[in-house]
XYZ file of C-alpha atoms in Angstrom:
546
model
C 3.000 31.033 19.670
C 2.898 31.775 23.447
C 6.718 31.295 23.782
C 7.878 31.647 27.423
C 11.064 31.264 29.172
C 12.126 29.178 32.023
C 15.271 29.797 34.130
C 17.715 26.893 34.052
C 21.157 26.183 35.430
C 23.400 29.099 34.589
C 25.893 27.974 31.963
C 27.081 31.471 30.855
C 25.824 34.843 31.773
C 22.860 35.937 29.601
C 22.935 32.559 27.660
C 20.942 30.375 30.125
C 17.303 30.471 28.863
C 15.243 27.370 27.807
C 12.330 28.179 25.650
C 9.073 26.599 25.855
C 5.707 26.630 23.951
C 2.431 26.389 25.809
C 0.724 23.672 23.731
C -2.805 23.162 25.306
C -4.748 25.354 22.780
C -2.759 24.043 19.790
C -3.290 20.468 20.970
C -7.138 20.921 21.232
C -7.204 22.380 17.631
C -5.295 19.474 16.182
C -7.528 16.979 18.244
C -10.779 18.604 16.938
C -9.584 18.362 13.380
C -9.430 14.640 13.519
C -12.296 14.008 15.801
C -14.572 16.176 13.666
C -13.476 14.312 10.563
C -11.754 17.150 8.815
C -8.503 15.123 8.842
C -8.529 11.341 8.375
C -5.825 9.009 9.751
C -5.174 5.769 7.736
C -5.055 3.143 9.222
C -7.769 4.273 11.490
C -6.325 2.438 14.578
C -3.539 5.019 14.818
C -6.125 7.599 15.999
C -5.890 6.180 19.504
C -2.029 6.922 19.396
C -2.746 10.413 18.145
C -5.252 11.074 20.790
C -3.191 9.850 23.595
C -0.323 12.163 22.746
C -2.430 15.138 22.386
C -4.855 14.539 25.304
C -1.810 14.259 27.610
C 0.128 17.132 26.126
C 2.804 18.980 28.153
C 4.781 22.098 27.611
C 7.062 21.791 24.636
C 10.869 22.731 25.038
C 11.683 24.144 21.688
C 15.359 25.077 22.250
C 18.148 22.653 21.429
C 21.951 22.732 21.716
C 22.873 21.767 18.218
C 25.261 23.304 15.783
C 22.751 23.501 12.968
C 19.150 24.537 12.661
C 17.075 27.599 12.862
C 18.725 30.059 15.303
C 16.281 30.944 18.133
C 15.101 34.502 17.383
C 15.861 35.913 20.713
C 18.370 38.531 21.790
C 19.976 39.493 25.102
C 21.458 42.790 26.076
C 24.230 43.432 28.410
C 21.879 44.697 31.111
C 19.852 41.532 30.993
C 16.954 42.619 28.832
C 15.531 39.890 26.593
C 14.348 41.061 23.173
C 11.901 39.000 21.032
C 11.243 41.026 17.916
C 8.082 40.549 15.903
C 8.083 39.206 12.286
C 8.133 42.828 11.004
C 10.735 44.264 13.527
C 14.343 44.597 12.698
C 16.830 42.336 14.375
C 18.618 43.969 17.262
C 22.251 44.585 16.538
C 23.948 47.061 18.927
C 25.110 45.433 22.249
C 22.703 42.462 21.792
C 23.706 38.882 21.537
C 21.374 36.258 19.818
C 20.538 33.144 21.912
C 23.186 30.503 20.758
C 20.558 27.566 20.697
C 18.403 26.465 17.804
C 14.890 25.618 17.477
C 13.823 22.021 18.057
C 14.043 20.133 14.717
C 10.325 19.103 14.992
C 9.295 22.686 15.642
C 10.982 23.864 12.358
C 9.585 20.739 10.493
C 6.201 21.452 11.914
C 6.198 24.837 10.063
C 6.890 23.068 6.678
C 3.462 22.697 5.048
C 2.904 26.551 5.005
C 6.327 28.224 5.750
C 7.685 26.882 2.445
C 4.824 28.668 0.619
C 5.553 32.078 1.828
C 3.842 32.318 5.167
C 3.106 34.583 6.990
C 2.546 36.612 3.774
C -0.570 35.873 1.805
C 1.285 34.530 -1.193
C -0.361 33.021 -4.338
C 1.489 29.747 -3.472
C -0.044 29.721 0.007
C -3.431 30.433 -1.315
C -3.272 27.673 -4.042
C -1.344 24.931 -2.369
C -2.486 25.144 1.417
C -3.994 23.112 2.884
C -2.168 20.200 1.122
C -3.983 16.917 0.531
C -2.361 13.763 1.842
C 0.598 13.461 4.223
C 2.439 10.227 3.889
C 5.039 9.123 6.539
C 5.912 6.305 8.888
C 3.792 5.726 11.934
C 6.809 6.008 14.179
C 6.852 9.869 13.821
C 3.026 10.367 14.051
C 3.612 12.539 17.145
C 7.124 13.862 16.463
C 6.234 15.347 13.193
C 2.641 14.823 12.134
C 1.102 16.108 15.198
C 3.393 19.059 15.340
C 2.424 20.012 11.811
C -1.244 19.665 12.736
C -0.843 21.816 15.888
C 1.172 24.602 14.240
C -0.917 24.578 10.971
C -4.227 24.792 12.883
C -2.985 27.396 15.303
C -1.169 29.725 12.818
C -3.348 29.408 9.709
C -6.698 28.414 11.205
C -6.675 25.260 8.649
C -5.500 21.851 9.150
C -2.574 21.319 6.722
C -3.910 18.021 5.065
C -7.186 16.061 4.798
C -5.512 12.630 5.049
C -2.613 11.269 7.116
C -1.448 8.014 5.655
C 0.945 6.047 7.732
C 3.214 3.244 6.346
C 5.213 0.694 8.377
C 8.846 0.667 9.136
C 11.262 -1.217 6.716
C 13.107 -4.073 8.417
C 15.520 -6.561 7.203
C 14.439 -9.831 5.603
C 14.215 -11.657 8.977
C 12.024 -8.802 10.435
C 14.703 -7.274 12.660
C 14.960 -3.465 12.834
C 17.953 -2.296 10.743
C 20.974 -1.555 13.152
C 24.618 -0.933 12.749
C 25.263 -3.245 15.750
C 23.350 -6.039 13.908
C 25.118 -5.225 10.663
C 21.988 -5.475 8.703
C 21.541 -2.036 7.315
C 20.613 -1.987 3.688
C 22.151 0.881 1.656
C 19.521 1.992 -0.820
C 22.200 3.313 -3.240
C 23.823 -0.023 -3.414
C 20.481 -1.696 -3.883
C 19.648 0.584 -6.726
C 22.985 -0.011 -8.293
C 22.448 -3.785 -8.346
C 18.755 -4.069 -9.096
C 17.621 -0.573 -10.381
C 15.654 2.260 -8.644
C 12.398 1.014 -10.057
C 12.849 -2.381 -8.539
C 13.493 -1.015 -5.117
C 10.614 1.458 -5.379
C 8.168 -1.228 -6.462
C 9.251 -3.667 -3.758
C 8.731 -1.036 -1.087
C 5.255 -0.005 -2.498
C 3.961 -3.443 -2.789
C 5.523 -5.289 0.157
C 3.471 -3.884 2.928
C -0.005 -2.781 4.021
C -0.899 0.685 5.630
C 0.673 0.734 9.143
C 2.315 -2.628 8.938
C 6.106 -3.128 9.004
C 7.578 -4.749 5.935
C 10.632 -7.100 5.619
C 12.940 -5.982 2.742
C 13.623 -9.345 1.009
C 16.454 -9.308 -1.561
C 14.553 -12.059 -3.520
C 11.510 -9.704 -3.823
C 13.737 -6.857 -5.182
C 15.216 -9.178 -7.702
C 11.763 -10.242 -8.730
C 10.828 -6.742 -9.145
C 13.838 -6.244 -11.350
C 12.785 -9.178 -13.508
C 9.221 -7.616 -13.783
C 10.942 -4.425 -15.065
C 12.809 -6.369 -17.589
C 9.514 -8.059 -18.613
C 7.948 -4.580 -19.128
C 10.803 -3.624 -21.469
C 10.648 -6.973 -23.393
C 6.949 -6.651 -23.837
C 7.304 -3.134 -25.273
C 9.925 -4.242 -27.552
C 7.749 -7.041 -28.892
C 4.696 -4.734 -29.318
C 6.670 -2.106 -31.148
C 8.192 -4.589 -33.523
C 4.559 -5.687 -34.375
C 3.014 -2.218 -34.741
C 2.054 -0.808 -38.213
C -0.570 1.671 -36.914
C -0.809 5.304 -37.467
C 0.203 7.128 -34.237
C -2.097 9.923 -35.013
C -4.934 7.566 -34.620
C -7.404 8.555 -31.689
C -7.619 6.107 -28.697
C -11.419 5.774 -29.589
C -10.522 3.609 -32.549
C -10.116 0.759 -30.227
C -13.900 0.744 -29.779
C -14.608 1.031 -33.442
C -12.919 -2.358 -34.092
C -14.874 -4.514 -31.679
C -16.646 -6.279 -34.590
C -13.394 -7.515 -35.834
C -12.109 -8.539 -32.450
C -11.524 -12.341 -31.398
C -12.427 -13.730 -28.096
C -8.868 -13.236 -26.799
C -9.180 -9.425 -27.884
C -12.399 -9.179 -26.073
C -11.032 -11.035 -23.001
C -7.924 -8.966 -22.639
C -9.825 -5.641 -22.936
C -12.324 -6.828 -20.327
C -9.645 -7.858 -17.982
C -7.930 -4.695 -18.595
C -10.724 -2.425 -17.913
C -11.663 -4.472 -14.821
C -8.208 -3.824 -13.716
C -8.537 -0.114 -14.087
C -11.761 -0.204 -11.889
C -9.991 -2.258 -9.216
C -6.879 -0.189 -9.193
C -8.836 3.015 -8.984
C -10.786 1.639 -5.927
C -7.616 0.376 -4.164
C -5.727 3.653 -4.779
C -8.749 5.636 -3.459
C -8.654 3.412 -0.263
C -4.817 3.924 0.034
C -4.277 0.214 -0.535
C -1.298 0.912 -2.671
C 0.505 -2.457 -2.170
C -2.547 -4.569 -3.510
C -2.880 -2.006 -6.425
C 0.636 -2.616 -7.561
C 0.482 -6.373 -7.172
C -2.750 -6.481 -9.339
C -1.026 -4.352 -12.009
C 2.039 -6.751 -11.959
C -0.178 -10.048 -12.080
C -2.148 -8.592 -15.039
C 0.841 -7.484 -17.104
C 2.839 -10.624 -16.484
C 0.426 -13.415 -16.119
C -2.452 -12.330 -18.399
C -1.115 -9.749 -20.951
C 2.478 -11.199 -21.451
C 1.887 -14.881 -20.719
C -1.360 -15.252 -22.602
C -2.423 -12.338 -24.805
C 0.920 -11.706 -26.305
C 1.192 -15.446 -27.172
C -2.237 -15.458 -28.750
C -1.291 -12.224 -30.738
C 1.729 -14.019 -32.337
C -0.964 -16.345 -33.947
C -3.530 -13.650 -34.860
C -0.817 -11.428 -36.436
C -0.399 -14.239 -39.127
C -4.221 -14.131 -40.031
C -6.213 -11.710 -42.203
C -5.569 -8.022 -42.497
C -8.751 -7.116 -40.366
C -7.661 -9.484 -37.582
C -4.072 -8.129 -37.676
C -5.459 -4.607 -37.423
C -7.508 -5.368 -34.421
C -4.741 -7.221 -32.636
C -2.128 -4.457 -33.231
C -4.504 -1.920 -31.859
C -5.421 -3.918 -28.811
C -1.685 -4.747 -28.108
C -0.891 -0.968 -28.242
C -4.178 0.196 -26.289
C -3.598 -2.230 -23.346
C 0.162 -1.842 -23.106
C 0.123 2.042 -23.414
C -2.602 2.242 -20.771
C -0.909 -0.180 -18.435
C 2.424 1.766 -18.550
C 0.470 4.911 -17.397
C -1.230 2.706 -14.814
C 2.094 1.374 -13.584
C 3.997 4.733 -13.784
C 3.620 5.776 -10.065
C 5.131 2.469 -9.053
C 7.922 2.300 -11.511
C 8.398 5.717 -13.023
C 11.741 5.253 -14.907
C 11.190 2.162 -16.964
C 7.536 3.125 -17.726
C 8.584 6.707 -19.079
C 11.239 5.265 -21.164
C 9.050 2.478 -22.667
C 6.279 4.791 -23.213
C 8.487 7.266 -25.102
C 9.498 4.440 -27.510
C 5.937 3.061 -27.681
C 4.261 6.506 -28.449
C 6.940 7.751 -30.706
C 8.062 10.474 -28.189
C 4.483 11.264 -27.187
C 2.954 11.731 -30.563
C -0.087 9.759 -29.642
C -3.459 11.198 -28.690
C -4.209 10.178 -25.189
C -7.648 9.410 -23.694
C -8.434 13.056 -23.025
C -7.599 13.993 -26.600
C -4.198 15.639 -25.957
C -0.687 15.025 -27.183
C 1.870 15.118 -24.339
C 5.584 14.602 -24.267
C 5.867 12.742 -21.110
C 3.970 9.960 -19.409
C 3.933 12.101 -16.286
C 1.535 14.645 -18.069
C -0.710 11.941 -19.615
C -4.052 11.370 -17.838
C -4.271 8.419 -15.548
C -6.442 5.680 -17.296
C -9.926 5.212 -16.275
C -12.108 2.133 -16.797
C -14.457 1.902 -19.820
C -17.115 -0.296 -18.301
C -18.715 -0.942 -21.568
C -15.844 -3.376 -22.522
C -16.082 -5.479 -19.441
C -17.556 -8.809 -20.561
C -18.329 -11.590 -18.175
C -19.151 -13.861 -21.121
C -15.734 -13.292 -22.786
C -13.874 -13.816 -19.521
C -15.827 -17.161 -18.879
C -15.271 -18.479 -22.380
C -11.572 -17.574 -22.559
C -11.111 -19.009 -19.106
C -12.400 -22.450 -20.456
C -9.891 -22.348 -23.393
C -7.114 -21.363 -20.781
C -8.041 -24.290 -18.467
C -8.063 -26.739 -21.362
C -4.664 -25.605 -22.588
C -3.163 -25.701 -19.190
C -4.571 -29.217 -18.505
C -3.031 -30.523 -21.650
C 0.310 -28.855 -20.797
C 0.250 -30.447 -17.374
C -0.325 -33.859 -18.733
C 2.550 -33.334 -21.152
C 4.787 -32.318 -18.291
C 3.806 -35.387 -16.239
C 4.731 -37.730 -19.072
C 7.778 -35.639 -19.963
C 6.809 -35.125 -23.543
C 9.375 -33.048 -25.295
C 8.352 -29.413 -25.606
C 8.617 -29.065 -29.351
C 6.686 -32.353 -29.939
C 3.033 -32.122 -31.213
C 0.482 -34.574 -29.913
C -2.899 -35.753 -30.582
C -6.161 -34.953 -28.562
C -9.836 -35.700 -28.582
C -12.233 -33.157 -26.967
C -15.859 -33.969 -26.053
C -17.056 -30.366 -25.848
C -20.807 -30.771 -25.450
C -22.544 -27.323 -25.802
C -19.129 -25.623 -26.054
C -18.209 -27.330 -29.391
C -18.755 -24.137 -31.349
C -16.574 -22.006 -28.929
C -13.544 -24.554 -28.919
C -13.739 -25.036 -32.683
C -13.350 -21.341 -33.145
C -10.273 -21.474 -30.893
C -8.789 -24.437 -32.550
C -5.645 -22.405 -33.699
C -4.928 -21.167 -30.243
C -5.394 -24.571 -28.741
C -3.143 -26.138 -31.276
C -0.361 -23.664 -30.979
C -0.282 -23.069 -27.172
C -0.873 -26.724 -26.209
C 1.259 -28.189 -28.911
C -1.514 -30.355 -30.320
C -1.285 -31.147 -34.090
C -4.031 -29.461 -35.937
C -4.811 -32.557 -37.944
C -4.924 -34.696 -34.931
C -7.146 -32.426 -32.827
C -10.655 -33.781 -32.822
C -13.367 -31.576 -31.431
C -16.815 -32.995 -31.168
C -19.951 -32.641 -29.168
C -19.694 -36.097 -27.642
C -17.692 -39.306 -28.036
C -19.519 -42.438 -29.064
C -16.863 -44.528 -27.665
C -14.163 -43.062 -25.263
C -10.546 -43.776 -26.369
C -8.660 -46.641 -24.631
C -5.299 -46.104 -23.042
C -5.753 -42.487 -22.976
C -5.127 -39.813 -20.275
C -8.585 -38.380 -19.440
C -9.159 -34.890 -18.230
C -12.495 -33.183 -17.209
C -12.592 -29.398 -17.423
C -16.149 -28.314 -16.211
C -18.438 -30.005 -18.678
C -15.675 -30.727 -21.299
C -13.719 -34.028 -21.587
C -10.274 -34.266 -23.024
C -8.519 -37.512 -24.046
C -4.810 -37.715 -24.784
C -3.754 -41.038 -26.444
C -0.952 -42.348 -24.311
C 0.600 -44.270 -27.163
C 1.329 -40.917 -28.826
C 2.774 -39.501 -25.657
C 5.205 -42.164 -24.305
C 6.706 -45.654 -24.649
C 4.068 -47.519 -22.647
C 6.270 -50.308 -21.511
C 9.076 -47.980 -20.443
C 6.620 -45.739 -18.713
C 5.093 -48.568 -16.762
C 8.439 -49.718 -15.588
C 9.439 -46.138 -14.649
C 6.144 -45.668 -12.655
C 6.542 -48.978 -10.901
C 9.942 -47.905 -9.559
C 8.740 -44.650 -8.262
C 5.660 -46.335 -6.724
C 7.860 -48.819 -4.877
C 10.112 -46.001 -3.525
C 7.097 -43.975 -2.531
C 5.551 -47.098 -0.741
C 8.737 -47.633 1.016
C 8.678 -44.002 2.252
C 5.092 -44.420 3.494
C 6.210 -47.565 5.462
C 9.384 -45.836 7.006
C 7.438 -42.654 8.090
C 4.527 -44.783 9.306
C 6.699 -47.117 11.428
C 8.362 -43.965 12.981
C 5.012 -42.340 13.849
C 3.712 -45.597 15.202
C 6.628 -45.630 17.681
C 5.046 -44.135 20.839
C 8.524 -43.472 22.305
C 9.390 -41.253 19.239
C 6.070 -39.380 19.283
C 6.431 -38.573 23.015
C 10.095 -37.620 23.187
C 10.844 -35.961 19.925
C 10.190 -32.211 19.497
C 6.684 -31.251 18.361
C 8.144 -29.615 15.198
C 10.042 -32.925 14.263
C 6.982 -35.110 14.783
C 4.855 -32.643 12.641
C 7.487 -32.753 9.977
C 7.146 -36.570 9.860
C 3.372 -36.396 9.692
C 3.578 -33.901 6.764
C 5.988 -36.225 5.006
C 3.823 -39.138 5.462
C 0.788 -37.306 3.977
C 2.855 -36.258 0.985
C 4.090 -39.821 0.421
C 0.772 -41.240 0.616
C -0.493 -38.681 -1.984
C 2.350 -39.590 -4.349
C 1.450 -43.340 -3.976
C -2.157 -42.512 -4.916
C -1.184 -40.309 -7.848
C 1.240 -43.102 -9.188
C -1.340 -45.887 -8.756
C -3.838 -43.666 -10.893
C -1.220 -43.076 -13.490
C -0.602 -46.850 -13.725
C -4.347 -47.667 -14.052
C -4.445 -45.341 -17.091
C -1.633 -47.315 -18.699
C -3.423 -50.703 -17.946
């Protein structure tokens, strides 16, 4: 590659050469590959760094005085002759001494994309696998490694080694400091994996940052990822316990049961297929962090927290509803495991094996495979995406959450069923059809749940809620001891008003505002605003009890 020698200080006779590569031609080829769009750098802003290095390239010293590495293929004879054999020439043996230095680490590494495939021979592996596709690494070695692979690949093979260079950030400690032995903040990944699991660490690293941005490795996020892995396992156990479906059933069966599906069934299928489309878009854009976060949010907040709870009610209904519910449970979970697999390979593989009876399930592409790694990555079926189903179920969710919030505010025992009156307007048919779900999930007694188009007379002494065009009334007498609640709220109001007076007096003191640190003054202002909001909320609650 245009290797040349430069004389240096004589250390030992015949063993004094430094070996350099003339890099101008290689640098131009690597530059052109990016400038002409054959190779793309993600994020794009790092193109400037790449251009700066290669447009200001210098000769590259490829000899290093290390005890390990590829030995420089140069020999010296006793009479001072330097022998650089070609790739097909035999190595000199008689009277020749090989240079003791080794090739620069980045020179050897720069050959990696093609030397591992049998180059310089035209091997089947080289023909099939080179050029590769995406190179993913940290931005800090864009020049040290990535540019060297581009230079050597373009020069020696005539082809750029990859079409995309994806650069992630550096992993720092939870406070944003670079990990250093002197700081004592180095995180040992093996210890983290022993404590939280390999999937938890992998998921945290994959979802904590964005392309090219450093990420802070927060132990709390790793613990949360471990809890997510546990959630996946527990969801799978529940679904398996409820399945009574034939594992030879083709996946298309899910679409043959749509006439038997409830609103919740159609909602979760719509949300699932919308997720598949979003994740595909994000993955194509190399936005892996957001893709992983959306998968987690769907599985935990929508599938586990809502649909699984709804399924518990539907599985007690008629056989047709049970069959549809079981199929939806399986379909969404099995596909979600495949979707999550690149982020959490171990727990998804194990759960998938149990769920599919060791892979004896026909996947979306009509195959039976023995590992989730070989199953096709799920693709969205846009025909199941329903804005109407999502809008209608969102109303049911909002109603249930509103009732739960009132229960929490009045500290109603979780197991206690209460009464509720709903003025549903045009949505009366929708909410009446969801009576069983509202009753179970909001803990409203079925015989005390009144759903009507409108109320002739609004109930007195009732907590009133408005969810879009639907009004909800919860009789307070059935929630709390009114006298005791009034007394409790009055005490809280007096304390909140005293807090407002105290903080207000402090902030009205010009000396305090002028002399105290800005952060302290701002803290007092934030505290005053919070206390004032509490006063308003307590007064509104007392008015409801009047």
